[in-house]
PDB file of C-alpha atoms in Angstrom:
ATOM      1  CA  MET A   1     139.888-122.467  38.422  1.00 48.00           C
ATOM      2  CA  GLY A   2     143.394-122.371  36.938  1.00 52.00           C
ATOM      3  CA  ALA A   3     146.732-124.012  37.874  1.00 50.00           C
ATOM      4  CA  VAL A   4     150.007-122.256  37.395  1.00 51.00           C
ATOM      5  CA  GLY A   5     153.502-123.171  38.799  1.00 53.00           C
ATOM      6  CA  GLY A   6     152.055-125.559  41.710  1.00 52.00           C
ATOM      7  CA  PHE A   7     149.358-122.865  42.729  1.00 54.00           C
ATOM      8  CA  VAL A   8     145.741-123.290  42.095  1.00 53.00           C
ATOM      9  CA  SER A   9     143.519-120.245  41.857  1.00 53.00           C
ATOM     10  CA  VAL A  10     139.704-120.772  42.717  1.00 54.00           C
ATOM     11  CA  ALA A  11     137.546-117.978  41.755  1.00 52.00           C
ATOM     12  CA  PRO A  12     133.973-117.622  43.099  1.00 51.00           C
ATOM     13  CA  HIS A  13     131.261-117.836  40.403  1.00 49.00           C
ATOM     14  CA  HIS A  14     129.550-114.401  41.117  1.00 52.00           C
ATOM     15  CA  GLY A  15     132.340-111.922  41.754  1.00 51.00           C
ATOM     16  CA  GLY A  16     134.067-111.547  45.083  1.00 51.00           C
ATOM     17  CA  CYS A  17     137.778-112.214  45.457  1.00 54.00           C
ATOM     18  CA  GLY A  18     139.437-115.398  44.408  1.00 55.00           C
ATOM     19  CA  ARG A  19     141.537-117.572  46.762  1.00 58.00           C
ATOM     20  CA  ARG A  20     144.955-119.018  45.914  1.00 58.00           C
ATOM     21  CA  PHE A  21     146.058-122.376  47.554  1.00 55.00           C
ATOM     22  CA  ARG A  22     149.531-123.717  47.589  1.00 55.00           C
ATOM     23  CA  LEU A  23     149.407-127.442  46.703  1.00 51.00           C
ATOM     24  CA  GLY A  24     152.213-129.788  47.934  1.00 53.00           C
ATOM     25  CA  ARG A  25     153.307-130.873  44.443  1.00 52.00           C
ATOM     26  CA  PRO A  26     153.389-128.987  41.073  1.00 52.00           C
ATOM     27  CA  ALA A  27     150.282-129.017  38.974  1.00 51.00           C
ATOM     28  CA  SER A  28     151.893-131.080  36.285  1.00 47.00           C
ATOM     29  CA  ARG A  29     152.125-134.108  38.570  1.00 52.00           C
ATOM     30  CA  TRP A  30     148.595-133.949  39.516  1.00 46.00           C
ATOM     31  CA  ALA A  31     147.309-136.616  37.016  1.00 44.00           C
ATOM     32  CA  ARG A  32     150.187-138.921  37.890  1.00 49.00           C
ATOM     33  CA  GLY A  33     149.888-139.071  41.461  1.00 47.00           C
ATOM     34  CA  SER A  34     153.074-139.382  43.917  1.00 45.00           C
ATOM     35  CA  ARG A  35     155.905-141.596  42.727  1.00 49.00           C
ATOM     36  CA  SER A  36     155.533-143.756  45.850  1.00 46.00           C
ATOM     37  CA  SER A  37     151.816-144.296  45.226  1.00 46.00           C
ATOM     38  CA  ARG A  38     150.197-146.317  42.476  1.00 45.00           C
ATOM     39  CA  SER A  39     146.864-144.169  42.805  1.00 55.00           C
ATOM     40  CA  ARG A  40     145.860-141.719  40.207  1.00 65.00           C
ATOM     41  CA  LEU A  41     144.854-138.436  41.420  1.00 71.00           C
ATOM     42  CA  SER A  42     142.764-136.078  39.542  1.00 77.00           C
ATOM     43  CA  PRO A  43     142.891-132.246  40.128  1.00 78.00           C
ATOM     44  CA  ASN A  44     139.432-132.435  41.710  1.00 76.00           C
ATOM     45  CA  SER A  45     140.597-135.148  44.235  1.00 76.00           C
ATOM     46  CA  VAL A  46     143.737-133.085  45.224  1.00 78.00           C
ATOM     47  CA  LEU A  47     141.540-129.990  45.582  1.00 79.00           C
ATOM     48  CA  ARG A  48     139.138-131.949  47.862  1.00 77.00           C
ATOM     49  CA  ARG A  49     141.913-133.436  49.794  1.00 79.00           C
ATOM     50  CA  GLU A  50     143.814-129.872  50.191  1.00 81.00           C
ATOM     51  CA  LEU A  51     140.458-127.964  50.967  1.00 81.00           C
ATOM     52  CA  LYS A  52     139.291-130.682  53.213  1.00 77.00           C
ATOM     53  CA  ILE A  53     136.100-131.030  51.261  1.00 77.00           C
ATOM     54  CA  ASP A  54     134.223-134.431  52.120  1.00 72.00           C
ATOM     55  CA  ALA A  55     133.271-136.076  48.886  1.00 60.00           C
ATOM     56  CA  GLY A  56     130.402-137.832  50.443  1.00 66.00           C
ATOM     57  CA  PRO A  57     129.775-141.606  50.208  1.00 67.00           C
ATOM     58  CA  PRO A  58     130.743-143.212  47.078  1.00 63.00           C
ATOM     59  CA  PRO A  59     127.794-143.485  44.593  1.00 60.00           C
ATOM     60  CA  THR A  60     125.683-146.464  44.864  1.00 59.00           C
ATOM     61  CA  PRO A  61     125.468-148.615  41.646  1.00 55.00           C
ATOM     62  CA  SER A  62     122.201-148.479  40.054  1.00 53.00           C
ATOM     63  CA  VAL A  63     120.124-151.618  40.512  1.00 55.00           C
ATOM     64  CA  ARG A  64     119.146-153.156  37.336  1.00 65.00           C
ATOM     65  CA  THR A  65     116.151-155.265  36.995  1.00 80.00           C
ATOM     66  CA  GLY A  66     115.376-158.145  34.671  1.00 88.00           C
ATOM     67  CA  GLU A  67     112.864-158.147  31.957  1.00 92.00           C
ATOM     68  CA  LEU A  68     110.624-160.546  33.842  1.00 94.00           C
ATOM     69  CA  ASP A  69     110.220-158.272  36.705  1.00 94.00           C
ATOM     70  CA  ALA A  70     107.015-156.807  35.484  1.00 94.00           C
ATOM     71  CA  LEU A  71     105.626-160.587  35.176  1.00 95.00           C
ATOM     72  CA  VAL A  72     106.926-161.168  38.865  1.00 94.00           C
ATOM     73  CA  ARG A  73     105.126-157.891  40.083  1.00 93.00           C
ATOM     74  CA  ALA A  74     101.862-158.785  38.157  1.00 94.00           C
ATOM     75  CA  GLY A  75     101.834-162.291  39.884  1.00 94.00           C
ATOM     76  CA  LEU A  76     102.257-164.114  36.643  1.00 95.00           C
ATOM     77  CA  LEU A  77     105.569-165.520  37.695  1.00 95.00           C
ATOM     78  CA  ASP A  78     107.088-166.269  41.136  1.00 94.00           C
ATOM     79  CA  VAL A  79     110.794-165.862  42.252  1.00 94.00           C
ATOM     80  CA  GLY A  80     112.211-169.249  42.223  1.00 95.00           C
ATOM     81  CA  GLU A  81     109.804-170.516  39.529  1.00 96.00           C
ATOM     82  CA  GLU A  82     111.262-172.827  36.875  1.00 97.00           C
ATOM     83  CA  LEU A  83     111.182-172.070  33.176  1.00 97.00           C
ATOM     84  CA  ILE A  84     111.833-174.632  30.492  1.00 97.00           C
ATOM     85  CA  TRP A  85     112.651-174.616  26.779  1.00 95.00           C
ATOM     86  CA  GLU A  86     112.457-177.563  24.692  1.00 93.00           C
ATOM     87  CA  ARG A  87     114.706-177.401  21.879  1.00 87.00           C
ATOM     88  CA  ARG A  88     115.716-180.077  19.355  1.00 84.00           C
ATOM     89  CA  GLY A  89     115.383-182.811  21.802  1.00 87.00           C
ATOM     90  CA  ALA A  90     117.151-181.080  24.596  1.00 89.00           C
ATOM     91  CA  SER A  91     115.403-179.644  27.473  1.00 93.00           C
ATOM     92  CA  HIS A  92     116.901-176.355  28.889  1.00 95.00           C
ATOM     93  CA  ARG A  93     115.928-175.047  32.430  1.00 96.00           C
ATOM     94  CA  ALA A  94     116.063-171.815  34.179  1.00 96.00           C
ATOM     95  CA  VAL A  95     114.861-170.351  37.331  1.00 96.00           C
ATOM     96  CA  VAL A  96     113.463-166.759  37.924  1.00 96.00           C
ATOM     97  CA  VAL A  97     115.534-165.079  40.484  1.00 94.00           C
ATOM     98  CA  SER A  98     114.693-161.755  42.482  1.00 90.00           C
ATOM     99  CA  GLY A  99     114.832-158.624  40.308  1.00 91.00           C
ATOM    100  CA  GLY A 100     113.272-160.615  37.323  1.00 93.00           C
ATOM    101  CA  ALA A 101     116.406-162.191  35.964  1.00 94.00           C
ATOM    102  CA  LEU A 102     116.842-165.773  34.750  1.00 94.00           C
ATOM    103  CA  GLN A 103     119.568-167.996  36.376  1.00 95.00           C
ATOM    104  CA  LEU A 104     120.463-171.094  34.105  1.00 95.00           C
ATOM    105  CA  ALA A 105     121.471-174.381  35.433  1.00 93.00           C
ATOM    106  CA  ASP A 106     125.106-173.614  35.226  1.00 93.00           C
ATOM    107  CA  GLY A 107     124.604-170.489  37.452  1.00 93.00           C
ATOM    108  CA  ARG A 108     124.855-167.849  34.886  1.00 94.00           C
ATOM    109  CA  ILE A 109     122.421-164.883  35.230  1.00 94.00           C
ATOM    110  CA  PHE A 110     120.691-163.034  32.496  1.00 95.00           C
ATOM    111  CA  GLU A 111     118.490-159.909  32.551  1.00 95.00           C
ATOM    112  CA  SER A 112     116.456-161.184  29.543  1.00 95.00           C
ATOM    113  CA  PRO A 113     115.030-164.357  28.386  1.00 96.00           C
ATOM    114  CA  SER A 114     116.519-163.904  25.039  1.00 96.00           C
ATOM    115  CA  GLY A 115     119.976-163.311  26.402  1.00 95.00           C
ATOM    116  CA  ALA A 116     119.812-166.696  28.235  1.00 95.00           C
ATOM    117  CA  ALA A 117     118.433-168.410  25.075  1.00 94.00           C
ATOM    118  CA  ARG A 118     121.112-166.887  22.938  1.00 94.00           C
ATOM    119  CA  ALA A 119     123.809-168.162  25.500  1.00 94.00           C
ATOM    120  CA  LEU A 120     122.379-171.730  25.242  1.00 93.00           C
ATOM    121  CA  ALA A 121     121.864-171.818  21.450  1.00 92.00           C
ATOM    122  CA  GLY A 122     124.886-169.801  20.332  1.00 91.00           C
ATOM    123  CA  TYR A 123     122.755-167.560  18.063  1.00 92.00           C
ATOM    124  CA  GLU A 124     119.982-165.080  18.282  1.00 94.00           C
ATOM    125  CA  VAL A 125     116.813-166.456  19.729  1.00 92.00           C
ATOM    126  CA  ASN A 126     113.496-164.966  20.880  1.00 95.00           C
ATOM    127  CA  GLY A 127     113.407-166.037  24.383  1.00 96.00           C
ATOM    128  CA  TRP A 128     110.085-164.710  25.072  1.00 96.00           C
ATOM    129  CA  ARG A 129     108.579-167.130  22.510  1.00 96.00           C
ATOM    130  CA  ASN A 130     110.562-170.035  23.522  1.00 96.00           C
ATOM    131  CA  TRP A 131     110.777-169.994  27.335  1.00 97.00           C
ATOM    132  CA  ALA A 132     107.570-171.353  29.196  1.00 97.00           C
ATOM    133  CA  ARG A 133     106.564-171.855  32.621  1.00 97.00           C
ATOM    134  CA  ALA A 134     107.521-175.516  33.642  1.00 96.00           C
ATOM    135  CA  ARG A 135     104.387-176.047  35.805  1.00 96.00           C
ATOM    136  CA  ASP A 136     101.866-175.435  32.852  1.00 96.00           C
ATOM    137  CA  GLY A 137     103.853-174.776  29.705  1.00 95.00           C
ATOM    138  CA  VAL A 138     102.553-171.231  29.110  1.00 97.00           C
ATOM    139  CA  ARG A 139     105.061-169.183  27.117  1.00 97.00           C
ATOM    140  CA  LEU A 140     106.528-165.995  28.416  1.00 97.00           C
ATOM    141  CA  ALA A 141     105.232-164.129  25.477  1.00 96.00           C
ATOM    142  CA  SER A 142     101.699-165.211  26.374  1.00 96.00           C
ATOM    143  CA  LEU A 143     102.343-164.048  29.897  1.00 95.00           C
ATOM    144  CA  ARG A 144     103.624-160.683  28.871  1.00 95.00           C
ATOM    145  CA  ASP A 145     100.455-160.115  26.766  1.00 95.00           C
ATOM    146  CA  GLN A 146      98.322-160.370  29.771  1.00 94.00           C
ATOM    147  CA  ILE A 147      99.905-157.339  31.476  1.00 89.00           C
TER     148      ILE A 147
END
């Protein structure tokens, strides 16, 4: 594919004759979009529009699972279960949410126990060794060892 003087040439991959399409604006303005629009157009989006090629639905974002998801699937933790971290006379609490993430009391959600602990402590902490189930005090590291 090439662009010269407002024309775009599209050549087939395996021989045959190429096709030329006249675009409504010079190729040099493709990346800037129209002056009246703030949207940015790529050469591919211009070709899709001019050739009336449906790009299909937008890609769905990948669903990320938290590190506790394996414990939930194994039945060692439940969604909604409370975790506790006793630290220097303070008691921090979190809840296991769907997907295996942790939600702190202030509403922040973390995919890993260490990330949640780091946010509370302000420095690197091994959350697996520090967070425990509130109902029985069993540490997450011990639960992970059972899988």
